[in-house]
Tab-separated table of N, CA and C in Angstrom:
chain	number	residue	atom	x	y	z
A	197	UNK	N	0.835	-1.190	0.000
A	197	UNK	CA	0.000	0.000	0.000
A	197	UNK	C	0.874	1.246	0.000
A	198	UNK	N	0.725	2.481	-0.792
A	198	UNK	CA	1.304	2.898	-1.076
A	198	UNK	C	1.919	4.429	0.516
A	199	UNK	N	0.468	3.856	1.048
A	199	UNK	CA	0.628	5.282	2.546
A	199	UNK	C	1.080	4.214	3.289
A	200	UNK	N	1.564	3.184	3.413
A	200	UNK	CA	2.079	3.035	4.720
A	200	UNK	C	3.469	2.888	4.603
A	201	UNK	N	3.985	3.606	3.709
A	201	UNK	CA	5.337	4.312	4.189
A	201	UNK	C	5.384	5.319	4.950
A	202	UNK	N	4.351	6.349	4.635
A	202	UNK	CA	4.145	7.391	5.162
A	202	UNK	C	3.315	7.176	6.744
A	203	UNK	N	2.761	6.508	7.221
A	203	UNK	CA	2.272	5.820	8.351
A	203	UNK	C	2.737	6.589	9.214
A	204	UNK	N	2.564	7.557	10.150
A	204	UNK	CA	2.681	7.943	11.353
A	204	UNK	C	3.279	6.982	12.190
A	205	UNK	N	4.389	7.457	13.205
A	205	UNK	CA	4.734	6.592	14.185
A	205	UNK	C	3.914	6.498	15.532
A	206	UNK	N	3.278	6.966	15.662
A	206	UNK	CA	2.075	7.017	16.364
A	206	UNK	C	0.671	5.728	16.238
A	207	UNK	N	0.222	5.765	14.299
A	207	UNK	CA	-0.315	4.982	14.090
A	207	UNK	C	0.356	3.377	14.133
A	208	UNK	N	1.539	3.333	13.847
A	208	UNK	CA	1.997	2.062	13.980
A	208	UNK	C	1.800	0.852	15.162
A	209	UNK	N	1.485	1.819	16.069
A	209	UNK	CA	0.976	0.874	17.038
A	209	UNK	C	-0.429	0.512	17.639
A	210	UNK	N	-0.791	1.382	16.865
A	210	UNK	CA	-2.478	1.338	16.762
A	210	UNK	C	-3.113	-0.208	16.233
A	211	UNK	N	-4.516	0.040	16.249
A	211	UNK	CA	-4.663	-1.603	15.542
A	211	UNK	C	-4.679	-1.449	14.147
A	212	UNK	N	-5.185	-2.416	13.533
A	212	UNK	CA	-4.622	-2.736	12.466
A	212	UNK	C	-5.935	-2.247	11.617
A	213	UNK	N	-7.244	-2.149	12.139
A	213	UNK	CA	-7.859	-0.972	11.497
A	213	UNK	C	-7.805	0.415	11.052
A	214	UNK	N	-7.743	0.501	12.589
A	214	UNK	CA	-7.278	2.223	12.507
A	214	UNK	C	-6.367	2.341	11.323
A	215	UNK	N	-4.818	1.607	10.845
A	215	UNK	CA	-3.905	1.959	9.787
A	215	UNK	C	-4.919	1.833	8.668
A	216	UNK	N	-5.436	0.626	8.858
A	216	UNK	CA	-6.411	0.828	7.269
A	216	UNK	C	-6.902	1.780	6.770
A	217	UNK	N	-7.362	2.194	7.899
A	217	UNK	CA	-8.780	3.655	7.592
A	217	UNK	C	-7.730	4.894	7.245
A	218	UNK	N	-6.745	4.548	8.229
A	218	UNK	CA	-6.008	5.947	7.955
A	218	UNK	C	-4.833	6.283	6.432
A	219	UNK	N	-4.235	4.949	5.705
A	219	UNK	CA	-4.023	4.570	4.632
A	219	UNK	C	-4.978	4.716	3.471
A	220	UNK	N	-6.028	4.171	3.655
A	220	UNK	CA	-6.790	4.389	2.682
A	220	UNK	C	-7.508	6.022	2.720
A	221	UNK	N	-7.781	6.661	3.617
A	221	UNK	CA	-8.098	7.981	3.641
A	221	UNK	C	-6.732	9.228	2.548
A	222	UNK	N	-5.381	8.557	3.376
A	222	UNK	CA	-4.262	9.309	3.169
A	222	UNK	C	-4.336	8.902	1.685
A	223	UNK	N	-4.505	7.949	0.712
A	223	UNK	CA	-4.015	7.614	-0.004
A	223	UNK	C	-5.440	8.454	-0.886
A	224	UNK	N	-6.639	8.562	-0.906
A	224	UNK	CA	-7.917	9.256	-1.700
A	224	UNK	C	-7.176	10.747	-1.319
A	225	UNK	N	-6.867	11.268	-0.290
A	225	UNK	CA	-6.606	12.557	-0.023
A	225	UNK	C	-5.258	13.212	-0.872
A	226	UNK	N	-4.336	12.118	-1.085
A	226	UNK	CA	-3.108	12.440	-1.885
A	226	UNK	C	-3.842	12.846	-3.283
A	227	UNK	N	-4.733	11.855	-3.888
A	227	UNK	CA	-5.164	11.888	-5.577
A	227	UNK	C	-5.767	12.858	-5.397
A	228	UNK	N	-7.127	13.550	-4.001
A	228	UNK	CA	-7.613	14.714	-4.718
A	228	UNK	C	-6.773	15.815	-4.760
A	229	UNK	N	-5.623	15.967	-3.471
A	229	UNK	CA	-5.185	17.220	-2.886
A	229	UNK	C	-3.714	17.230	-3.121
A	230	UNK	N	-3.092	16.420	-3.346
A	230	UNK	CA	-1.811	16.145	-3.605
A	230	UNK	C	-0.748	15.708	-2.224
A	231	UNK	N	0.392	15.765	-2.439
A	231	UNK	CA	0.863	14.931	-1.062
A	231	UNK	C	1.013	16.685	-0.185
A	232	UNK	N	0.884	15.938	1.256
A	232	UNK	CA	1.455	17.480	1.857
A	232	UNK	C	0.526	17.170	3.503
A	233	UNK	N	0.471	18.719	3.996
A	233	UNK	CA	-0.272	18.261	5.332
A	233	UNK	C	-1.558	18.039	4.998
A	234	UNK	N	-1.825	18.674	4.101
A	234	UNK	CA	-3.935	18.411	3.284
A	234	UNK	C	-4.073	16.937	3.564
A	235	UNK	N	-3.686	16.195	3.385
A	235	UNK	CA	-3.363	14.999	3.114
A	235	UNK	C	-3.869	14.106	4.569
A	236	UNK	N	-2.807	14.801	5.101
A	236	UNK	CA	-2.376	13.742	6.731
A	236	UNK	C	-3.588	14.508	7.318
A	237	UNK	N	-3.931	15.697	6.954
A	237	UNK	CA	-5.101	15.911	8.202
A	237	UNK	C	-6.651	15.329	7.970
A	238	UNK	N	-6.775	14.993	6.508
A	238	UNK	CA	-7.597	14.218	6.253
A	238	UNK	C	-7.547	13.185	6.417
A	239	UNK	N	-6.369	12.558	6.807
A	239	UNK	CA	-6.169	10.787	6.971
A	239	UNK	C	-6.843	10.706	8.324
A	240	UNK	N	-6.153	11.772	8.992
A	240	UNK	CA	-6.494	12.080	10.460
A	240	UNK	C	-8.193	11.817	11.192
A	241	UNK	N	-8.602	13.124	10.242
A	241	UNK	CA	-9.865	13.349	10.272
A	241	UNK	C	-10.733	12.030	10.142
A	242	UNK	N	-10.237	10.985	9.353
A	242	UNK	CA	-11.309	9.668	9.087
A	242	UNK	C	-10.955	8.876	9.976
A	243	UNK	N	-10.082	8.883	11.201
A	243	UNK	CA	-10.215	8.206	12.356
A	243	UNK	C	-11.327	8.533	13.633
């Protein structure tokens, strides 16, 4: 998957949902908004 490089060290120890939701959020938020904080605060936001 292409956001969990980018994965927060925070989320890493989270469960294994939470990364989902937050991967797949980060990763729709990159295609509309491009990479950047737009991005992570929307990944954010869908937790």
């Amino acid at each position: 998957m292409p956001g969990r490089e980018e994965l927060p060290s925070t989320l890493e120890r989270s469960a294994e949902e939470a990364q989902r939701t937050w991967i797949k959020a980060h990763d729709s938020a990159v295609e509309q908004y491009g990479e950047g904080e737009r991005a992570h605060r929307v990944a954010y936001g869908a937790l």
